[in-house]
């Protein structure tokens, strides 16, 4: 495991949640960088399976993309590598060989690790990438990964993850002053505790953001990986005539 965590600067300040193990019966607590890496792998597996698993470069781009992320971050390769090493130790990530290339690729194991279905994975992914959200926000944002029929289905799925006996994965947050709807948060980083200075998040009725930018970013990262592989093969070919 690499000793350096690398640079990880933020464009936006994360929701002020205190993380602690509390009384949860789990053998892991994930840090913010691990949450972003794991969420990005899960997202790309569902939304762009043709480019999955991801190379390190593609994963860095996925973590840092501006669409479907809150907050937007700037992780460098050492920071992502450090998170991957920790996630591998905790059983959430595995390394696979790239077809026709020496470039290593990474895949998540969250569905096996936590025994979750497509509905649960879609909601958990959105909570990992965007933070606490209301039922309406979750249904809107998760539509690109799973088409929930109504808010009742979203709530039932969340309740199921809240009621897991040994390892609840979701919690319902208290209503904040000036808001009518409850929000939900994941527990992969421990029990969230809202601070008194937390400002209410604005309620948005806008249409869901386009995934076109995110898809293009993934395609560019995949093309870069292919170019690197071609360069490597060409250099080997040249050495045969030296």
PDB file of N, CA, C and O in Angstrom, residues 8-68:
ATOM      1  N   UNK A   8      -6.043  16.064  -2.596  1.00  0.00           N
ATOM      2  CA  UNK A   8      -7.487  15.855  -2.730  1.00  0.00           C
ATOM      3  C   UNK A   8      -8.199  17.137  -2.342  1.00  0.00           C
ATOM      4  O   UNK A   8      -8.814  17.239  -1.296  1.00  0.00           O
ATOM      5  N   UNK A   9      -8.118  18.134  -3.203  1.00  0.00           N
ATOM      6  CA  UNK A   9      -8.747  19.418  -2.912  1.00  0.00           C
ATOM      7  C   UNK A   9     -10.173  19.424  -3.391  1.00  0.00           C
ATOM      8  O   UNK A   9     -10.536  18.734  -4.325  1.00  0.00           O
ATOM      9  N   UNK A  10     -11.032  20.232  -2.750  1.00  0.00           N
ATOM     10  CA  UNK A  10     -12.461  20.272  -3.060  1.00  0.00           C
ATOM     11  C   UNK A  10     -12.838  21.636  -3.599  1.00  0.00           C
ATOM     12  O   UNK A  10     -12.359  22.653  -3.149  1.00  0.00           O
ATOM     13  N   UNK A  11     -13.757  21.640  -4.567  1.00  0.00           N
ATOM     14  CA  UNK A  11     -14.348  22.884  -5.033  1.00  0.00           C
ATOM     15  C   UNK A  11     -15.521  23.276  -4.156  1.00  0.00           C
ATOM     16  O   UNK A  11     -15.927  24.410  -4.094  1.00  0.00           O
ATOM     17  N   UNK A  12     -16.121  22.280  -3.499  1.00  0.00           N
ATOM     18  CA  UNK A  12     -17.263  22.562  -2.633  1.00  0.00           C
ATOM     19  C   UNK A  12     -17.017  21.901  -1.295  1.00  0.00           C
ATOM     20  O   UNK A  12     -16.360  20.873  -1.212  1.00  0.00           O
ATOM     21  N   UNK A  13     -17.553  22.468  -0.246  1.00  0.00           N
ATOM     22  CA  UNK A  13     -17.370  21.921   1.089  1.00  0.00           C
ATOM     23  C   UNK A  13     -18.389  20.823   1.306  1.00  0.00           C
ATOM     24  O   UNK A  13     -19.577  20.982   1.029  1.00  0.00           O
ATOM     25  N   UNK A  14     -17.940  19.690   1.821  1.00  0.00           N
ATOM     26  CA  UNK A  14     -18.843  18.584   2.052  1.00  0.00           C
ATOM     27  C   UNK A  14     -19.858  18.937   3.136  1.00  0.00           C
ATOM     28  O   UNK A  14     -19.609  19.758   4.008  1.00  0.00           O
ATOM     29  N   UNK A  15     -21.009  18.279   3.079  1.00  0.00           N
ATOM     30  CA  UNK A  15     -22.000  18.460   4.121  1.00  0.00           C
ATOM     31  C   UNK A  15     -21.361  18.139   5.459  1.00  0.00           C
ATOM     32  O   UNK A  15     -20.739  17.096   5.608  1.00  0.00           O
ATOM     33  N   UNK A  16     -21.486  19.020   6.449  1.00  0.00           N
ATOM     34  CA  UNK A  16     -20.780  18.823   7.703  1.00  0.00           C
ATOM     35  C   UNK A  16     -21.374  17.693   8.526  1.00  0.00           C
ATOM     36  O   UNK A  16     -22.215  17.884   9.391  1.00  0.00           O
ATOM     37  N   UNK A  17     -20.960  16.479   8.234  1.00  0.00           N
ATOM     38  CA  UNK A  17     -21.423  15.308   8.963  1.00  0.00           C
ATOM     39  C   UNK A  17     -20.253  14.741   9.755  1.00  0.00           C
ATOM     40  O   UNK A  17     -19.161  14.582   9.222  1.00  0.00           O
ATOM     41  N   UNK A  18     -20.479  14.416  10.999  1.00  0.00           N
ATOM     42  CA  UNK A  18     -19.434  13.779  11.782  1.00  0.00           C
ATOM     43  C   UNK A  18     -19.553  12.282  11.597  1.00  0.00           C
ATOM     44  O   UNK A  18     -20.634  11.710  11.713  1.00  0.00           O
ATOM     45  N   UNK A  19     -18.418  11.621  11.334  1.00  0.00           N
ATOM     46  CA  UNK A  19     -18.436  10.190  11.125  1.00  0.00           C
ATOM     47  C   UNK A  19     -17.961   9.476  12.384  1.00  0.00           C
ATOM     48  O   UNK A  19     -16.938   9.825  12.949  1.00  0.00           O
ATOM     49  N   UNK A  20     -18.668   8.449  12.755  1.00  0.00           N
ATOM     50  CA  UNK A  20     -18.243   7.652  13.891  1.00  0.00           C
ATOM     51  C   UNK A  20     -18.791   6.247  13.733  1.00  0.00           C
ATOM     52  O   UNK A  20     -19.753   6.006  13.009  1.00  0.00           O
ATOM     53  N   UNK A  21     -18.170   5.298  14.398  1.00  0.00           N
ATOM     54  CA  UNK A  21     -18.624   3.910  14.290  1.00  0.00           C
ATOM     55  C   UNK A  21     -19.916   3.699  15.059  1.00  0.00           C
ATOM     56  O   UNK A  21     -20.726   2.862  14.697  1.00  0.00           O
ATOM     57  N   UNK A  22     -20.115   4.471  16.148  1.00  0.00           N
ATOM     58  CA  UNK A  22     -21.288   4.330  16.996  1.00  0.00           C
ATOM     59  C   UNK A  22     -21.508   2.862  17.349  1.00  0.00           C
ATOM     60  O   UNK A  22     -20.589   2.140  17.642  1.00  0.00           O
ATOM     61  N   UNK A  23     -22.763   2.385  17.280  1.00  0.00           N
ATOM     62  CA  UNK A  23     -23.049   1.015  17.703  1.00  0.00           C
ATOM     63  C   UNK A  23     -23.369   0.120  16.527  1.00  0.00           C
ATOM     64  O   UNK A  23     -24.040  -0.886  16.657  1.00  0.00           O
ATOM     65  N   UNK A  24     -22.886   0.445  15.343  1.00  0.00           N
ATOM     66  CA  UNK A  24     -23.178  -0.376  14.171  1.00  0.00           C
ATOM     67  C   UNK A  24     -22.344  -1.643  14.200  1.00  0.00           C
ATOM     68  O   UNK A  24     -21.155  -1.625  14.507  1.00  0.00           O
ATOM     69  N   UNK A  25     -22.959  -2.775  13.860  1.00  0.00           N
ATOM     70  CA  UNK A  25     -22.263  -4.058  13.858  1.00  0.00           C
ATOM     71  C   UNK A  25     -21.652  -4.316  12.494  1.00  0.00           C
ATOM     72  O   UNK A  25     -22.054  -5.223  11.769  1.00  0.00           O
ATOM     73  N   UNK A  26     -20.689  -3.499  12.105  1.00  0.00           N
ATOM     74  CA  UNK A  26     -20.016  -3.679  10.835  1.00  0.00           C
ATOM     75  C   UNK A  26     -18.520  -3.687  11.077  1.00  0.00           C
ATOM     76  O   UNK A  26     -18.035  -3.227  12.105  1.00  0.00           O
ATOM     77  N   UNK A  27     -17.769  -4.248  10.124  1.00  0.00           N
ATOM     78  CA  UNK A  27     -16.327  -4.349  10.279  1.00  0.00           C
ATOM     79  C   UNK A  27     -15.609  -3.375   9.354  1.00  0.00           C
ATOM     80  O   UNK A  27     -14.468  -3.593   8.993  1.00  0.00           O
ATOM     81  N   UNK A  28     -16.300  -2.309   8.947  1.00  0.00           N
ATOM     82  CA  UNK A  28     -15.669  -1.322   8.095  1.00  0.00           C
ATOM     83  C   UNK A  28     -16.305   0.040   8.317  1.00  0.00           C
ATOM     84  O   UNK A  28     -17.462   0.150   8.700  1.00  0.00           O
ATOM     85  N   UNK A  29     -15.525   1.060   8.101  1.00  0.00           N
ATOM     86  CA  UNK A  29     -16.007   2.437   8.016  1.00  0.00           C
ATOM     87  C   UNK A  29     -15.239   3.061   6.858  1.00  0.00           C
ATOM     88  O   UNK A  29     -14.005   3.048   6.844  1.00  0.00           O
ATOM     89  N   UNK A  30     -15.950   3.573   5.875  1.00  0.00           N
ATOM     90  CA  UNK A  30     -15.305   4.125   4.696  1.00  0.00           C
ATOM     91  C   UNK A  30     -15.078   5.622   4.858  1.00  0.00           C
ATOM     92  O   UNK A  30     -15.884   6.321   5.458  1.00  0.00           O
ATOM     93  N   UNK A  31     -13.956   6.094   4.303  1.00  0.00           N
ATOM     94  CA  UNK A  31     -13.618   7.509   4.328  1.00  0.00           C
ATOM     95  C   UNK A  31     -14.165   8.188   3.068  1.00  0.00           C
ATOM     96  O   UNK A  31     -14.530   7.518   2.101  1.00  0.00           O
ATOM     97  N   UNK A  32     -14.234   9.525   3.042  1.00  0.00           N
ATOM     98  CA  UNK A  32     -14.827  10.232   1.897  1.00  0.00           C
ATOM     99  C   UNK A  32     -14.241   9.838   0.546  1.00  0.00           C
ATOM    100  O   UNK A  32     -14.993   9.655  -0.423  1.00  0.00           O
ATOM    101  N   UNK A  33     -12.919   9.710   0.445  1.00  0.00           N
ATOM    102  CA  UNK A  33     -12.317   9.336  -0.838  1.00  0.00           C
ATOM    103  C   UNK A  33     -12.729   7.923  -1.237  1.00  0.00           C
ATOM    104  O   UNK A  33     -12.959   7.636  -2.420  1.00  0.00           O
ATOM    105  N   UNK A  34     -12.837   7.035  -0.265  1.00  0.00           N
ATOM    106  CA  UNK A  34     -13.272   5.663  -0.552  1.00  0.00           C
ATOM    107  C   UNK A  34     -14.725   5.652  -1.019  1.00  0.00           C
ATOM    108  O   UNK A  34     -15.086   4.894  -1.935  1.00  0.00           O
ATOM    109  N   UNK A  35     -15.557   6.480  -0.401  1.00  0.00           N
ATOM    110  CA  UNK A  35     -16.954   6.585  -0.815  1.00  0.00           C
ATOM    111  C   UNK A  35     -17.043   7.045  -2.263  1.00  0.00           C
ATOM    112  O   UNK A  35     -17.801   6.495  -3.067  1.00  0.00           O
ATOM    113  N   UNK A  36     -16.255   8.071  -2.624  1.00  0.00           N
ATOM    114  CA  UNK A  36     -16.305   8.599  -3.991  1.00  0.00           C
ATOM    115  C   UNK A  36     -15.802   7.565  -5.003  1.00  0.00           C
ATOM    116  O   UNK A  36     -16.390   7.393  -6.069  1.00  0.00           O
ATOM    117  N   UNK A  37     -14.719   6.877  -4.682  1.00  0.00           N
ATOM    118  CA  UNK A  37     -14.172   5.857  -5.588  1.00  0.00           C
ATOM    119  C   UNK A  37     -15.162   4.713  -5.772  1.00  0.00           C
ATOM    120  O   UNK A  37     -15.444   4.295  -6.903  1.00  0.00           O
ATOM    121  N   UNK A  38     -15.710   4.211  -4.683  1.00  0.00           N
ATOM    122  CA  UNK A  38     -16.647   3.089  -4.763  1.00  0.00           C
ATOM    123  C   UNK A  38     -17.922   3.487  -5.491  1.00  0.00           C
ATOM    124  O   UNK A  38     -18.437   2.731  -6.333  1.00  0.00           O
ATOM    125  N   UNK A  39     -18.432   4.677  -5.195  1.00  0.00           N
ATOM    126  CA  UNK A  39     -19.633   5.149  -5.875  1.00  0.00           C
ATOM    127  C   UNK A  39     -19.422   5.334  -7.364  1.00  0.00           C
ATOM    128  O   UNK A  39     -20.301   5.029  -8.176  1.00  0.00           O
ATOM    129  N   UNK A  40     -18.242   5.823  -7.748  1.00  0.00           N
ATOM    130  CA  UNK A  40     -17.936   6.032  -9.164  1.00  0.00           C
ATOM    131  C   UNK A  40     -17.844   4.705  -9.912  1.00  0.00           C
ATOM    132  O   UNK A  40     -18.328   4.578 -11.043  1.00  0.00           O
ATOM    133  N   UNK A  41     -17.215   3.706  -9.299  1.00  0.00           N
ATOM    134  CA  UNK A  41     -17.140   2.384  -9.924  1.00  0.00           C
ATOM    135  C   UNK A  41     -18.542   1.800 -10.110  1.00  0.00           C
ATOM    136  O   UNK A  41     -18.854   1.250 -11.177  1.00  0.00           O
ATOM    137  N   UNK A  42     -19.364   1.918  -9.091  1.00  0.00           N
ATOM    138  CA  UNK A  42     -20.728   1.386  -9.169  1.00  0.00           C
ATOM    139  C   UNK A  42     -21.525   2.108 -10.242  1.00  0.00           C
ATOM    140  O   UNK A  42     -22.243   1.476 -11.033  1.00  0.00           O
ATOM    141  N   UNK A  43     -21.407   3.422 -10.295  1.00  0.00           N
ATOM    142  CA  UNK A  43     -22.132   4.203 -11.293  1.00  0.00           C
ATOM    143  C   UNK A  43     -21.766   3.782 -12.712  1.00  0.00           C
ATOM    144  O   UNK A  43     -22.628   3.566 -13.571  1.00  0.00           O
ATOM    145  N   UNK A  44     -20.464   3.680 -13.000  1.00  0.00           N
ATOM    146  CA  UNK A  44     -20.023   3.340 -14.355  1.00  0.00           C
ATOM    147  C   UNK A  44     -20.398   1.906 -14.721  1.00  0.00           C
ATOM    148  O   UNK A  44     -20.668   1.612 -15.897  1.00  0.00           O
ATOM    149  N   UNK A  45     -20.424   1.018 -13.741  1.00  0.00           N
ATOM    150  CA  UNK A  45     -20.851  -0.361 -13.997  1.00  0.00           C
ATOM    151  C   UNK A  45     -22.289  -0.384 -14.499  1.00  0.00           C
ATOM    152  O   UNK A  45     -22.635  -1.130 -15.429  1.00  0.00           O
ATOM    153  N   UNK A  46     -23.142   0.460 -13.912  1.00  0.00           N
ATOM    154  CA  UNK A  46     -24.566   0.454 -14.258  1.00  0.00           C
ATOM    155  C   UNK A  46     -24.856   1.282 -15.502  1.00  0.00           C
ATOM    156  O   UNK A  46     -25.618   0.861 -16.378  1.00  0.00           O
ATOM    157  N   UNK A  47     -24.251   2.464 -15.610  1.00  0.00           N
ATOM    158  CA  UNK A  47     -24.636   3.404 -16.671  1.00  0.00           C
ATOM    159  C   UNK A  47     -23.827   3.238 -17.955  1.00  0.00           C
ATOM    160  O   UNK A  47     -24.339   3.523 -19.043  1.00  0.00           O
ATOM    161  N   UNK A  48     -22.564   2.820 -17.859  1.00  0.00           N
ATOM    162  CA  UNK A  48     -21.725   2.638 -19.058  1.00  0.00           C
ATOM    163  C   UNK A  48     -20.960   1.322 -18.952  1.00  0.00           C
ATOM    164  O   UNK A  48     -19.729   1.310 -18.846  1.00  0.00           O
ATOM    165  N   UNK A  49     -21.668   0.200 -18.964  1.00  0.00           N
ATOM    166  CA  UNK A  49     -21.009  -1.102 -18.783  1.00  0.00           C
ATOM    167  C   UNK A  49     -19.994  -1.431 -19.873  1.00  0.00           C
ATOM    168  O   UNK A  49     -19.086  -2.232 -19.653  1.00  0.00           O
ATOM    169  N   UNK A  50     -20.144  -0.788 -21.058  1.00  0.00           N
ATOM    170  CA  UNK A  50     -19.197  -1.059 -22.144  1.00  0.00           C
ATOM    171  C   UNK A  50     -17.801  -0.530 -21.843  1.00  0.00           C
ATOM    172  O   UNK A  50     -16.828  -0.940 -22.485  1.00  0.00           O
ATOM    173  N   UNK A  51     -17.677   0.381 -20.878  1.00  0.00           N
ATOM    174  CA  UNK A  51     -16.378   0.943 -20.499  1.00  0.00           C
ATOM    175  C   UNK A  51     -15.932   0.490 -19.112  1.00  0.00           C
ATOM    176  O   UNK A  51     -15.030   1.088 -18.529  1.00  0.00           O
ATOM    177  N   UNK A  52     -16.567  -0.536 -18.621  1.00  0.00           N
ATOM    178  CA  UNK A  52     -16.304  -1.033 -17.275  1.00  0.00           C
ATOM    179  C   UNK A  52     -15.727  -2.434 -17.361  1.00  0.00           C
ATOM    180  O   UNK A  52     -16.130  -3.190 -18.249  1.00  0.00           O
ATOM    181  N   UNK A  53     -14.779  -2.830 -16.477  1.00  0.00           N
ATOM    182  CA  UNK A  53     -14.127  -2.129 -15.371  1.00  0.00           C
ATOM    183  C   UNK A  53     -13.301  -0.915 -15.833  1.00  0.00           C
ATOM    184  O   UNK A  53     -13.056  -0.752 -17.025  1.00  0.00           O
ATOM    185  N   UNK A  54     -12.829  -0.128 -14.885  1.00  0.00           N
ATOM    186  CA  UNK A  54     -12.150   1.125 -15.189  1.00  0.00           C
ATOM    187  C   UNK A  54     -10.649   1.043 -14.925  1.00  0.00           C
ATOM    188  O   UNK A  54     -10.212   0.431 -13.953  1.00  0.00           O
ATOM    189  N   UNK A  55      -9.881   1.692 -15.812  1.00  0.00           N
ATOM    190  CA  UNK A  55      -8.462   1.885 -15.544  1.00  0.00           C
ATOM    191  C   UNK A  55      -8.320   2.950 -14.452  1.00  0.00           C
ATOM    192  O   UNK A  55      -9.283   3.654 -14.123  1.00  0.00           O
ATOM    193  N   UNK A  56      -7.122   3.091 -13.921  1.00  0.00           N
ATOM    194  CA  UNK A  56      -6.894   4.108 -12.896  1.00  0.00           C
ATOM    195  C   UNK A  56      -7.200   5.498 -13.437  1.00  0.00           C
ATOM    196  O   UNK A  56      -7.847   6.312 -12.766  1.00  0.00           O
ATOM    197  N   UNK A  57      -6.757   5.773 -14.669  1.00  0.00           N
ATOM    198  CA  UNK A  57      -7.000   7.088 -15.263  1.00  0.00           C
ATOM    199  C   UNK A  57      -8.499   7.356 -15.437  1.00  0.00           C
ATOM    200  O   UNK A  57      -8.988   8.454 -15.139  1.00  0.00           O
ATOM    201  N   UNK A  58      -9.218   6.353 -15.924  1.00  0.00           N
ATOM    202  CA  UNK A  58     -10.673   6.521 -16.100  1.00  0.00           C
ATOM    203  C   UNK A  58     -11.371   6.706 -14.762  1.00  0.00           C
ATOM    204  O   UNK A  58     -12.335   7.478 -14.648  1.00  0.00           O
ATOM    205  N   UNK A  59     -10.890   6.020 -13.733  1.00  0.00           N
ATOM    206  CA  UNK A  59     -11.497   6.136 -12.415  1.00  0.00           C
ATOM    207  C   UNK A  59     -11.235   7.517 -11.807  1.00  0.00           C
ATOM    208  O   UNK A  59     -12.133   8.105 -11.176  1.00  0.00           O
ATOM    209  N   UNK A  60     -10.035   8.053 -11.999  1.00  0.00           N
ATOM    210  CA  UNK A  60      -9.746   9.408 -11.519  1.00  0.00           C
ATOM    211  C   UNK A  60     -10.696  10.404 -12.175  1.00  0.00           C
ATOM    212  O   UNK A  60     -11.263  11.288 -11.517  1.00  0.00           O
ATOM    213  N   UNK A  61     -10.890  10.264 -13.486  1.00  0.00           N
ATOM    214  CA  UNK A  61     -11.807  11.156 -14.201  1.00  0.00           C
ATOM    215  C   UNK A  61     -13.243  11.000 -13.695  1.00  0.00           C
ATOM    216  O   UNK A  61     -13.987  11.983 -13.581  1.00  0.00           O
ATOM    217  N   UNK A  62     -13.638   9.773 -13.398  1.00  0.00           N
ATOM    218  CA  UNK A  62     -14.991   9.529 -12.902  1.00  0.00           C
ATOM    219  C   UNK A  62     -15.191  10.168 -11.526  1.00  0.00           C
ATOM    220  O   UNK A  62     -16.252  10.732 -11.242  1.00  0.00           O
ATOM    221  N   UNK A  63     -14.176  10.091 -10.678  1.00  0.00           N
ATOM    222  CA  UNK A  63     -14.275  10.707  -9.349  1.00  0.00           C
ATOM    223  C   UNK A  63     -14.381  12.223  -9.450  1.00  0.00           C
ATOM    224  O   UNK A  63     -15.109  12.855  -8.681  1.00  0.00           O
ATOM    225  N   UNK A  64     -13.660  12.795 -10.411  1.00  0.00           N
ATOM    226  CA  UNK A  64     -13.548  14.252 -10.508  1.00  0.00           C
ATOM    227  C   UNK A  64     -14.549  14.905 -11.443  1.00  0.00           C
ATOM    228  O   UNK A  64     -14.526  16.129 -11.598  1.00  0.00           O
ATOM    229  N   UNK A  65     -15.407  14.109 -12.098  1.00  0.00           N
ATOM    230  CA  UNK A  65     -16.326  14.705 -13.057  1.00  0.00           C
ATOM    231  C   UNK A  65     -17.265  15.693 -12.368  1.00  0.00           C
ATOM    232  O   UNK A  65     -17.545  15.585 -11.164  1.00  0.00           O
ATOM    233  N   UNK A  66     -17.729  16.667 -13.127  1.00  0.00           N
ATOM    234  CA  UNK A  66     -18.523  17.761 -12.565  1.00  0.00           C
ATOM    235  C   UNK A  66     -20.017  17.443 -12.525  1.00  0.00           C
ATOM    236  O   UNK A  66     -20.750  18.034 -11.726  1.00  0.00           O
ATOM    237  N   UNK A  67     -20.466  16.539 -13.383  1.00  0.00           N
ATOM    238  CA  UNK A  67     -21.886  16.195 -13.397  1.00  0.00           C
ATOM    239  C   UNK A  67     -22.162  15.054 -12.422  1.00  0.00           C
ATOM    240  O   UNK A  67     -21.330  14.169 -12.221  1.00  0.00           O
ATOM    241  N   UNK A  68     -23.337  15.076 -11.811  1.00  0.00           N
ATOM    242  CA  UNK A  68     -23.780  14.029 -10.887  1.00  0.00           C
ATOM    243  C   UNK A  68     -22.848  13.849  -9.701  1.00  0.00           C
ATOM    244  O   UNK A  68     -22.667  12.729  -9.212  1.00  0.00           O
TER     245      UNK A  68
END
